[in-house]
mmCIF file of N, CA, C and O in Angstrom:
data_model
loop_
_atom_site.group_PDB
_atom_site.id
_atom_site.type_symbol
_atom_site.label_atom_id
_atom_site.label_comp_id
_atom_site.label_asym_id
_atom_site.label_seq_id
_atom_site.Cartn_x
_atom_site.Cartn_y
_atom_site.Cartn_z
ATOM 1 N N UNK A 1 48.625 39.772 60.372
ATOM 2 C CA UNK A 1 47.800 41.131 60.528
ATOM 3 C C UNK A 1 47.759 41.552 59.041
ATOM 4 O O UNK A 1 48.493 42.128 58.652
ATOM 5 N N UNK A 2 46.792 41.771 59.207
ATOM 6 C CA UNK A 2 46.109 42.340 57.655
ATOM 7 C C UNK A 2 46.042 44.033 58.430
ATOM 8 O O UNK A 2 45.220 44.354 59.414
ATOM 9 N N UNK A 3 45.839 44.772 57.763
ATOM 10 C CA UNK A 3 46.050 46.415 58.111
ATOM 11 C C UNK A 3 45.172 46.684 56.048
ATOM 12 O O UNK A 3 45.290 46.962 55.117
ATOM 13 N N UNK A 4 43.978 47.589 57.050
ATOM 14 C CA UNK A 4 43.168 48.183 55.770
ATOM 15 C C UNK A 4 43.701 49.317 56.570
ATOM 16 O O UNK A 4 42.451 50.137 57.342
ATOM 17 N N UNK A 5 43.328 50.400 55.480
ATOM 18 C CA UNK A 5 43.633 51.747 55.507
ATOM 19 C C UNK A 5 42.407 52.622 55.835
ATOM 20 O O UNK A 5 41.327 51.402 55.382
ATOM 21 N N UNK A 6 42.150 53.686 55.840
ATOM 22 C CA UNK A 6 40.682 54.391 56.234
ATOM 23 C C UNK A 6 40.970 55.589 55.580
ATOM 24 O O UNK A 6 41.911 56.136 55.303
ATOM 25 N N UNK A 7 39.561 56.343 55.318
ATOM 26 C CA UNK A 7 39.765 57.561 54.217
ATOM 27 C C UNK A 7 40.773 57.549 53.065
ATOM 28 O O UNK A 7 40.370 56.432 53.019
ATOM 29 N N UNK A 8 41.784 58.244 53.125
ATOM 30 C CA UNK A 8 41.910 58.029 52.243
ATOM 31 C C UNK A 8 43.593 57.737 51.813
ATOM 32 O O UNK A 8 44.962 58.431 51.247
ATOM 33 N N UNK A 9 44.120 56.929 53.217
ATOM 34 C CA UNK A 9 45.488 56.671 52.971
ATOM 35 C C UNK A 9 45.691 54.990 52.451
ATOM 36 O O UNK A 9 44.834 54.043 52.170
ATOM 37 N N UNK A 10 46.380 54.881 52.399
ATOM 38 C CA UNK A 10 46.898 53.428 51.077
ATOM 39 C C UNK A 10 48.532 53.807 52.011
ATOM 40 O O UNK A 10 48.689 54.662 52.392
ATOM 41 N N UNK A 11 48.479 51.947 51.870
ATOM 42 C CA UNK A 11 49.061 51.486 52.364
ATOM 43 C C UNK A 11 49.907 50.930 51.601
ATOM 44 O O UNK A 11 49.645 50.519 50.248
ATOM 45 N N UNK A 12 51.524 51.784 51.206
ATOM 46 C CA UNK A 12 52.838 51.657 50.567
ATOM 47 C C UNK A 12 53.835 50.810 51.110
ATOM 48 O O UNK A 12 54.157 50.444 52.202
ATOM 49 N N UNK A 13 54.273 49.935 50.222
ATOM 50 C CA UNK A 13 55.818 49.404 50.436
ATOM 51 C C UNK A 13 57.199 50.600 49.680
ATOM 52 O O UNK A 13 56.969 49.910 48.806
ATOM 53 N N UNK A 14 57.893 50.893 50.589
ATOM 54 C CA UNK A 14 58.925 51.934 49.415
ATOM 55 C C UNK A 14 59.980 50.515 48.747
ATOM 56 O O UNK A 14 60.142 49.905 49.159
ATOM 57 N N UNK A 15 59.965 51.115 47.490
ATOM 58 C CA UNK A 15 60.706 50.423 46.661
ATOM 59 C C UNK A 15 62.578 51.233 47.051
ATOM 60 O O UNK A 15 62.517 52.230 47.018
ATOM 61 N N UNK A 16 63.317 50.370 47.555
ATOM 62 C CA UNK A 16 64.978 51.267 47.929
ATOM 63 C C UNK A 16 65.888 51.695 46.817
ATOM 64 O O UNK A 16 64.757 50.962 45.276
ATOM 65 N N UNK A 17 66.466 52.628 46.420
ATOM 66 C CA UNK A 17 66.836 52.818 45.238
ATOM 67 C C UNK A 17 68.601 52.142 44.915
ATOM 68 O O UNK A 17 68.512 51.054 46.003
ATOM 69 N N UNK A 18 68.173 52.150 44.250
ATOM 70 C CA UNK A 18 69.802 51.351 43.659
ATOM 71 C C UNK A 18 70.734 51.380 44.241
ATOM 72 O O UNK A 18 70.916 52.846 45.084
ATOM 73 N N UNK A 19 71.953 49.719 44.764
ATOM 74 C CA UNK A 19 72.611 50.837 45.596
ATOM 75 C C UNK A 19 74.179 50.747 45.058
ATOM 76 O O UNK A 19 75.215 50.659 44.953
ATOM 77 N N UNK A 20 73.870 50.381 43.330
ATOM 78 C CA UNK A 20 75.297 51.136 42.953
ATOM 79 C C UNK A 20 74.849 51.960 41.964
ATOM 80 O O UNK A 20 74.014 52.122 41.208
ATOM 81 N N UNK A 21 75.746 53.314 41.408
ATOM 82 C CA UNK A 21 75.230 54.019 40.375
ATOM 83 C C UNK A 21 74.963 53.325 39.292
ATOM 84 O O UNK A 21 75.841 52.061 38.483
ATOM 85 N N UNK A 22 75.043 54.151 37.942
ATOM 86 C CA UNK A 22 75.339 53.269 35.934
ATOM 87 C C UNK A 22 76.658 53.326 35.872
ATOM 88 O O UNK A 22 76.946 52.982 34.938
ATOM 89 N N UNK A 23 77.685 54.536 36.643
ATOM 90 C CA UNK A 23 78.805 53.597 36.439
ATOM 91 C C UNK A 23 79.058 52.606 37.031
ATOM 92 O O UNK A 23 81.044 51.857 36.891
ATOM 93 N N UNK A 24 78.905 51.964 37.838
ATOM 94 C CA UNK A 24 79.087 50.195 38.650
ATOM 95 C C UNK A 24 79.764 51.321 39.920
ATOM 96 O O UNK A 24 80.058 50.043 40.789
ATOM 97 N N UNK A 25 79.405 52.324 40.870
ATOM 98 C CA UNK A 25 80.384 53.161 41.807
ATOM 99 C C UNK A 25 79.015 52.158 42.825
ATOM 100 O O UNK A 25 78.095 52.761 42.398
ATOM 101 N N UNK A 26 79.567 51.777 44.168
ATOM 102 C CA UNK A 26 78.443 51.133 45.136
ATOM 103 C C UNK A 26 78.420 52.582 46.570
ATOM 104 O O UNK A 26 78.708 53.223 46.710
ATOM 105 N N UNK A 27 76.841 52.419 46.224
ATOM 106 C CA UNK A 27 76.560 53.363 46.937
ATOM 107 C C UNK A 27 76.440 53.344 48.402
ATOM 108 O O UNK A 27 75.579 52.420 48.404
ATOM 109 N N UNK A 28 76.389 54.374 49.194
ATOM 110 C CA UNK A 28 76.236 53.557 50.574
ATOM 111 C C UNK A 28 75.144 54.434 51.244
ATOM 112 O O UNK A 28 75.505 56.068 51.226
ATOM 113 N N UNK A 29 74.299 54.584 52.773
ATOM 114 C CA UNK A 29 73.999 55.224 53.150
ATOM 115 C C UNK A 29 73.397 57.133 52.713
ATOM 116 O O UNK A 29 71.959 56.234 51.567
ATOM 117 N N UNK A 30 73.441 57.777 52.465
ATOM 118 C CA UNK A 30 72.920 59.078 52.145
ATOM 119 C C UNK A 30 73.482 58.899 50.436
ATOM 120 O O UNK A 30 72.667 59.858 50.239
ATOM 121 N N UNK A 31 74.518 58.354 50.579
ATOM 122 C CA UNK A 31 74.416 59.202 48.794
ATOM 123 C C UNK A 31 73.438 57.962 48.537
ATOM 124 O O UNK A 31 73.281 57.995 46.891
ATOM 125 N N UNK A 32 72.651 57.427 48.951
ATOM 126 C CA UNK A 32 71.398 56.676 47.539
ATOM 127 C C UNK A 32 70.792 57.308 47.918
ATOM 128 O O UNK A 32 69.898 56.605 46.904
ATOM 129 N N UNK A 33 70.616 58.540 48.843
ATOM 130 C CA UNK A 33 69.145 59.049 49.077
ATOM 131 C C UNK A 33 68.231 58.203 48.825
ATOM 132 O O UNK A 33 67.799 56.778 49.182
ATOM 133 N N UNK A 34 67.360 59.249 49.697
ATOM 134 C CA UNK A 34 65.274 58.221 49.896
ATOM 135 C C UNK A 34 64.614 58.452 48.605
ATOM 136 O O UNK A 34 64.349 59.292 47.967
ATOM 137 N N UNK A 35 63.689 56.324 48.456
ATOM 138 C CA UNK A 35 63.460 55.947 47.408
ATOM 139 C C UNK A 35 62.115 56.943 47.117
ATOM 140 O O UNK A 35 61.705 57.896 48.492
ATOM 141 N N UNK A 36 61.528 57.430 46.323
ATOM 142 C CA UNK A 36 60.151 58.435 45.865
ATOM 143 C C UNK A 36 59.673 57.350 45.290
ATOM 144 O O UNK A 36 58.643 57.459 45.111
ATOM 145 N N UNK A 37 59.629 56.148 44.723
ATOM 146 C CA UNK A 37 58.683 54.499 44.651
ATOM 147 C C UNK A 37 58.635 53.660 44.757
ATOM 148 O O UNK A 37 58.992 54.110 46.692
ATOM 149 N N UNK A 38 57.260 53.373 45.420
ATOM 150 C CA UNK A 38 56.772 52.498 46.823
ATOM 151 C C UNK A 38 55.672 51.303 45.805
ATOM 152 O O UNK A 38 55.025 52.520 44.552
ATOM 153 N N UNK A 39 55.552 50.345 46.189
ATOM 154 C CA UNK A 39 54.243 49.151 45.529
ATOM 155 C C UNK A 39 52.987 49.611 46.701
ATOM 156 O O UNK A 39 53.071 49.639 48.103
ATOM 157 N N UNK A 40 51.992 49.521 45.951
ATOM 158 C CA UNK A 40 50.548 50.117 46.828
ATOM 159 C C UNK A 40 50.398 48.585 47.291
ATOM 160 O O UNK A 40 50.946 47.015 46.569
ATOM 161 N N UNK A 41 50.160 48.487 48.452
ATOM 162 C CA UNK A 41 49.790 47.122 48.923
ATOM 163 C C UNK A 41 48.672 47.367 49.467
ATOM 164 O O UNK A 41 47.757 45.370 49.426
ATOM 165 N N UNK A 42 48.495 48.243 50.460
ATOM 166 C CA UNK A 42 46.979 48.498 50.053
ATOM 167 C C UNK A 42 45.885 49.327 50.302
ATOM 168 O O UNK A 42 46.161 50.509 50.378
ATOM 169 N N UNK A 43 44.212 49.257 49.828
ATOM 170 C CA UNK A 43 43.479 50.505 49.977
ATOM 171 C C UNK A 43 42.491 50.724 50.721
ATOM 172 O O UNK A 43 42.211 49.646 51.246
ATOM 173 N N UNK A 44 42.524 51.511 50.939
ATOM 174 C CA UNK A 44 40.625 51.343 51.799
ATOM 175 C C UNK A 44 39.511 50.940 50.550
ATOM 176 O O UNK A 44 39.631 51.116 49.203
ATOM 177 N N UNK A 45 38.538 50.422 51.228
ATOM 178 C CA UNK A 45 37.654 49.416 50.231
ATOM 179 C C UNK A 45 36.519 51.550 49.372
ATOM 180 O O UNK A 45 36.046 50.754 48.583
ATOM 181 N N UNK A 46 36.539 52.648 49.733
ATOM 182 C CA UNK A 46 36.177 53.600 49.383
ATOM 183 C C UNK A 46 36.475 54.390 49.242
ATOM 184 O O UNK A 46 37.082 55.144 50.657
ATOM 185 N N UNK A 47 36.700 55.316 48.049
ATOM 186 C CA UNK A 47 37.137 56.241 48.416
ATOM 187 C C UNK A 47 36.181 57.211 48.053
ATOM 188 O O UNK A 47 35.450 57.084 47.721
ATOM 189 N N UNK A 48 36.495 59.254 47.889
ATOM 190 C CA UNK A 48 35.810 59.381 47.280
ATOM 191 C C UNK A 48 35.659 59.718 46.089
ATOM 192 O O UNK A 48 36.136 58.946 45.356
ATOM 193 N N UNK A 49 34.708 60.558 45.921
ATOM 194 C CA UNK A 49 33.443 60.036 43.817
ATOM 195 C C UNK A 49 34.850 60.836 43.300
ATOM 196 O O UNK A 49 35.125 60.309 42.680
ATOM 197 N N UNK A 50 35.925 61.848 43.619
ATOM 198 C CA UNK A 50 36.950 62.215 42.323
ATOM 199 C C UNK A 50 38.597 61.890 42.759
ATOM 200 O O UNK A 50 39.223 61.943 42.225
ATOM 201 N N UNK A 51 38.231 60.621 43.243
ATOM 202 C CA UNK A 51 39.051 59.837 42.957
ATOM 203 C C UNK A 51 39.802 58.615 42.828
ATOM 204 O O UNK A 51 38.758 57.546 42.726
ATOM 205 N N UNK A 52 40.416 58.489 41.972
ATOM 206 C CA UNK A 52 40.876 57.378 41.006
ATOM 207 C C UNK A 52 41.307 56.212 42.472
ATOM 208 O O UNK A 52 41.927 56.130 43.357
ATOM 209 N N UNK A 53 40.878 54.938 42.286
ATOM 210 C CA UNK A 53 40.934 53.817 42.957
ATOM 211 C C UNK A 53 42.237 53.031 42.431
ATOM 212 O O UNK A 53 42.506 53.479 41.611
ATOM 213 N N UNK A 54 43.904 52.760 43.261
ATOM 214 C CA UNK A 54 45.086 52.573 42.914
ATOM 215 C C UNK A 54 44.640 50.560 43.051
ATOM 216 O O UNK A 54 43.770 50.878 44.988
ATOM 217 N N UNK A 55 45.438 50.145 42.761
ATOM 218 C CA UNK A 55 45.201 49.096 42.548
ATOM 219 C C UNK A 55 46.790 48.594 43.218
ATOM 220 O O UNK A 55 47.745 48.331 43.033
ATOM 221 N N UNK A 56 46.172 47.331 43.817
ATOM 222 C CA UNK A 56 47.619 46.702 44.718
ATOM 223 C C UNK A 56 48.112 46.173 43.397
ATOM 224 O O UNK A 56 48.310 45.913 42.295
ATOM 225 N N UNK A 57 49.448 46.202 43.889
ATOM 226 C CA UNK A 57 51.215 45.590 43.296
ATOM 227 C C UNK A 57 51.350 47.219 42.432
ATOM 228 O O UNK A 57 51.485 47.163 42.130
ATOM 229 N N UNK A 58 50.245 48.401 42.315
ATOM 230 C CA UNK A 58 50.861 49.726 41.426
ATOM 231 C C UNK A 58 51.729 50.017 41.456
ATOM 232 O O UNK A 58 52.270 49.717 42.621
ATOM 233 N N UNK A 59 53.238 50.249 40.769
ATOM 234 C CA UNK A 59 54.318 51.535 41.125
ATOM 235 C C UNK A 59 53.563 52.761 41.253
ATOM 236 O O UNK A 59 52.997 53.229 40.555
ATOM 237 N N UNK A 60 54.213 53.436 42.794
ATOM 238 C CA UNK A 60 53.837 54.684 42.491
ATOM 239 C C UNK A 60 54.974 55.854 42.709
ATOM 240 O O UNK A 60 55.290 55.581 43.314
ATOM 241 N N UNK A 61 54.740 57.040 42.448
ATOM 242 C CA UNK A 61 55.607 57.685 42.858
ATOM 243 C C UNK A 61 54.916 58.378 43.942
ATOM 244 O O UNK A 61 53.723 59.088 44.435
ATOM 245 N N UNK A 62 55.668 59.035 45.677
ATOM 246 C CA UNK A 62 55.052 59.073 46.095
ATOM 247 C C UNK A 62 55.878 60.809 46.594
ATOM 248 O O UNK A 62 57.761 61.035 45.896
ATOM 249 N N UNK A 63 55.792 61.999 47.458
ATOM 250 C CA UNK A 63 56.648 62.761 47.449
ATOM 251 C C UNK A 63 57.190 62.609 48.396
ATOM 252 O O UNK A 63 56.845 61.871 49.905
ATOM 253 N N UNK A 64 58.431 63.119 48.134
ATOM 254 C CA UNK A 64 59.703 62.820 49.428
ATOM 255 C C UNK A 64 59.492 63.201 50.532
ATOM 256 O O UNK A 64 58.673 64.191 51.397
ATOM 257 N N UNK A 65 59.811 62.159 52.339
ATOM 258 C CA UNK A 65 58.814 62.157 53.375
ATOM 259 C C UNK A 65 57.912 62.226 53.762
ATOM 260 O O UNK A 65 57.818 62.454 54.435
ATOM 261 N N UNK A 66 56.907 61.526 53.350
ATOM 262 C CA UNK A 66 55.465 61.047 53.192
ATOM 263 C C UNK A 66 55.095 60.332 54.332
ATOM 264 O O UNK A 66 56.136 58.884 54.284
ATOM 265 N N UNK A 67 54.291 60.552 54.491
ATOM 266 C CA UNK A 67 53.699 59.343 55.725
ATOM 267 C C UNK A 67 53.901 58.923 57.041
ATOM 268 O O UNK A 67 54.908 59.449 57.712
ATOM 269 N N UNK A 68 53.084 57.963 57.304
ATOM 270 C CA UNK A 68 53.980 57.206 58.902
ATOM 271 C C UNK A 68 54.465 56.201 58.356
ATOM 272 O O UNK A 68 53.717 55.692 58.207
ATOM 273 N N UNK A 69 55.627 55.936 59.669
ATOM 274 C CA UNK A 69 56.033 54.406 58.885
ATOM 275 C C UNK A 69 55.719 53.983 59.870
ATOM 276 O O UNK A 69 54.413 53.462 61.212
ATOM 277 N N UNK A 70 54.861 52.435 59.855
ATOM 278 C CA UNK A 70 54.698 51.379 60.261
ATOM 279 C C UNK A 70 54.819 50.264 59.563
ATOM 280 O O UNK A 70 55.789 49.117 58.692
ATOM 281 N N UNK A 71 55.158 49.473 61.103
ATOM 282 C CA UNK A 71 55.927 48.136 60.920
ATOM 283 C C UNK A 71 54.266 46.638 61.344
ATOM 284 O O UNK A 71 54.025 46.843 62.019
ATOM 285 N N UNK A 72 54.437 46.005 60.484
ATOM 286 C CA UNK A 72 53.397 44.888 60.892
ATOM 287 C C UNK A 72 54.056 43.025 60.020
ATOM 288 O O UNK A 72 55.003 43.071 58.987
ATOM 289 N N UNK A 73 54.445 42.384 61.559
ATOM 290 C CA UNK A 73 54.368 41.321 61.533
ATOM 291 C C UNK A 73 56.379 41.399 61.013
ATOM 292 O O UNK A 73 56.958 40.196 59.905
ATOM 293 N N UNK A 74 57.392 41.936 61.423
ATOM 294 C CA UNK A 74 58.806 42.550 60.556
ATOM 295 C C UNK A 74 58.003 43.492 59.638
ATOM 296 O O UNK A 74 60.106 44.277 59.292
ATOM 297 N N UNK A 75 57.800 44.072 58.901
ATOM 298 C CA UNK A 75 58.289 44.106 57.534
ATOM 299 C C UNK A 75 57.442 45.870 57.414
ATOM 300 O O UNK A 75 56.473 46.129 58.215
ATOM 301 N N UNK A 76 58.091 46.679 57.184
ATOM 302 C CA UNK A 76 57.838 48.209 57.502
ATOM 303 C C UNK A 76 57.704 48.948 56.020
ATOM 304 O O UNK A 76 57.955 48.444 55.328
ATOM 305 N N UNK A 77 56.492 49.754 56.639
ATOM 306 C CA UNK A 77 55.308 49.866 55.139
ATOM 307 C C UNK A 77 55.654 51.597 55.372
ATOM 308 O O UNK A 77 55.782 52.004 56.656
ATOM 309 N N UNK A 78 54.823 52.458 54.443
ATOM 310 C CA UNK A 78 54.304 53.681 54.631
ATOM 311 C C UNK A 78 52.554 53.555 54.452
ATOM 312 O O UNK A 78 52.703 53.782 53.690
ATOM 313 N N UNK A 79 51.978 54.333 55.027
ATOM 314 C CA UNK A 79 50.820 55.143 55.171
ATOM 315 C C UNK A 79 51.177 56.239 55.051
ATOM 316 O O UNK A 79 51.168 56.906 55.332
ATOM 317 N N UNK A 80 51.068 56.508 54.160
ATOM 318 C CA UNK A 80 50.538 57.313 52.742
ATOM 319 C C UNK A 80 49.519 58.317 52.601
ATOM 320 O O UNK A 80 48.169 57.180 52.095
ATOM 321 N N UNK A 81 49.215 59.651 52.444
ATOM 322 C CA UNK A 81 47.446 60.283 51.806
ATOM 323 C C UNK A 81 47.674 59.915 50.529
ATOM 324 O O UNK A 81 48.555 59.723 49.776
ATOM 325 N N UNK A 82 46.864 60.440 49.569
ATOM 326 C CA UNK A 82 45.537 59.180 49.012
ATOM 327 C C UNK A 82 47.112 60.395 47.924
ATOM 328 O O UNK A 82 47.009 60.612 46.732
ATOM 329 N N UNK A 83 46.488 62.139 48.779
ATOM 330 C CA UNK A 83 47.329 63.237 47.749
ATOM 331 C C UNK A 83 48.377 63.503 48.429
ATOM 332 O O UNK A 83 48.482 64.243 46.993
ATOM 333 N N UNK A 84 49.535 62.406 48.391
ATOM 334 C CA UNK A 84 51.148 62.682 48.598
ATOM 335 C C UNK A 84 51.832 61.531 47.432
ATOM 336 O O UNK A 84 52.526 61.559 46.792
ATOM 337 N N UNK A 85 50.444 61.152 46.536
ATOM 338 C CA UNK A 85 50.920 59.736 45.234
ATOM 339 C C UNK A 85 50.767 60.996 43.956
ATOM 340 O O UNK A 85 49.417 61.856 43.929
ATOM 341 N N UNK A 86 51.775 61.233 43.813
ATOM 342 C CA UNK A 86 52.174 62.002 42.564
ATOM 343 C C UNK A 86 51.906 61.386 41.122
ATOM 344 O O UNK A 86 51.839 61.504 39.573
ATOM 345 N N UNK A 87 51.683 59.703 41.327
ATOM 346 C CA UNK A 87 52.416 60.032 39.880
ATOM 347 C C UNK A 87 52.061 57.914 39.230
ATOM 348 O O UNK A 87 52.144 57.341 40.794
ATOM 349 N N UNK A 88 50.875 57.185 38.924
ATOM 350 C CA UNK A 88 50.851 55.725 39.039
ATOM 351 C C UNK A 88 52.491 54.984 38.165
ATOM 352 O O UNK A 88 51.891 56.183 36.399
ATOM 353 N N UNK A 89 52.629 54.503 37.179
ATOM 354 C CA UNK A 89 53.867 53.935 36.547
ATOM 355 C C UNK A 89 52.700 52.851 36.088
ATOM 356 O O UNK A 89 52.378 51.666 36.447
ATOM 357 N N UNK A 90 52.806 53.186 34.652
ATOM 358 C CA UNK A 90 51.597 52.232 33.847
ATOM 359 C C UNK A 90 52.935 50.712 33.399
ATOM 360 O O UNK A 90 54.326 50.956 33.536
ATOM 361 N N UNK A 91 52.412 49.130 33.359
ATOM 362 C CA UNK A 91 52.814 48.178 33.077
ATOM 363 C C UNK A 91 53.312 48.245 31.463
ATOM 364 O O UNK A 91 53.003 48.197 31.296
#
């Protein structure tokens, strides 16, 4: 099933935090915390004139606890507002 976001919504897949600390300690559950990095999966076809278009596959930083969790074909995604995106990471 294909999901096409409407208005200023963007479908992203959250990138999980590392499971080990820089010192090699294995982190579990709450110790890992929630990631604020995501990969852009799908964007609407038309944005407002003042908004940049984000391309599929880009890594973005989103505000903590933003958006709505969506399950599609067994995969978990998050629908976030364009305004919840804080930064785009350059490759």
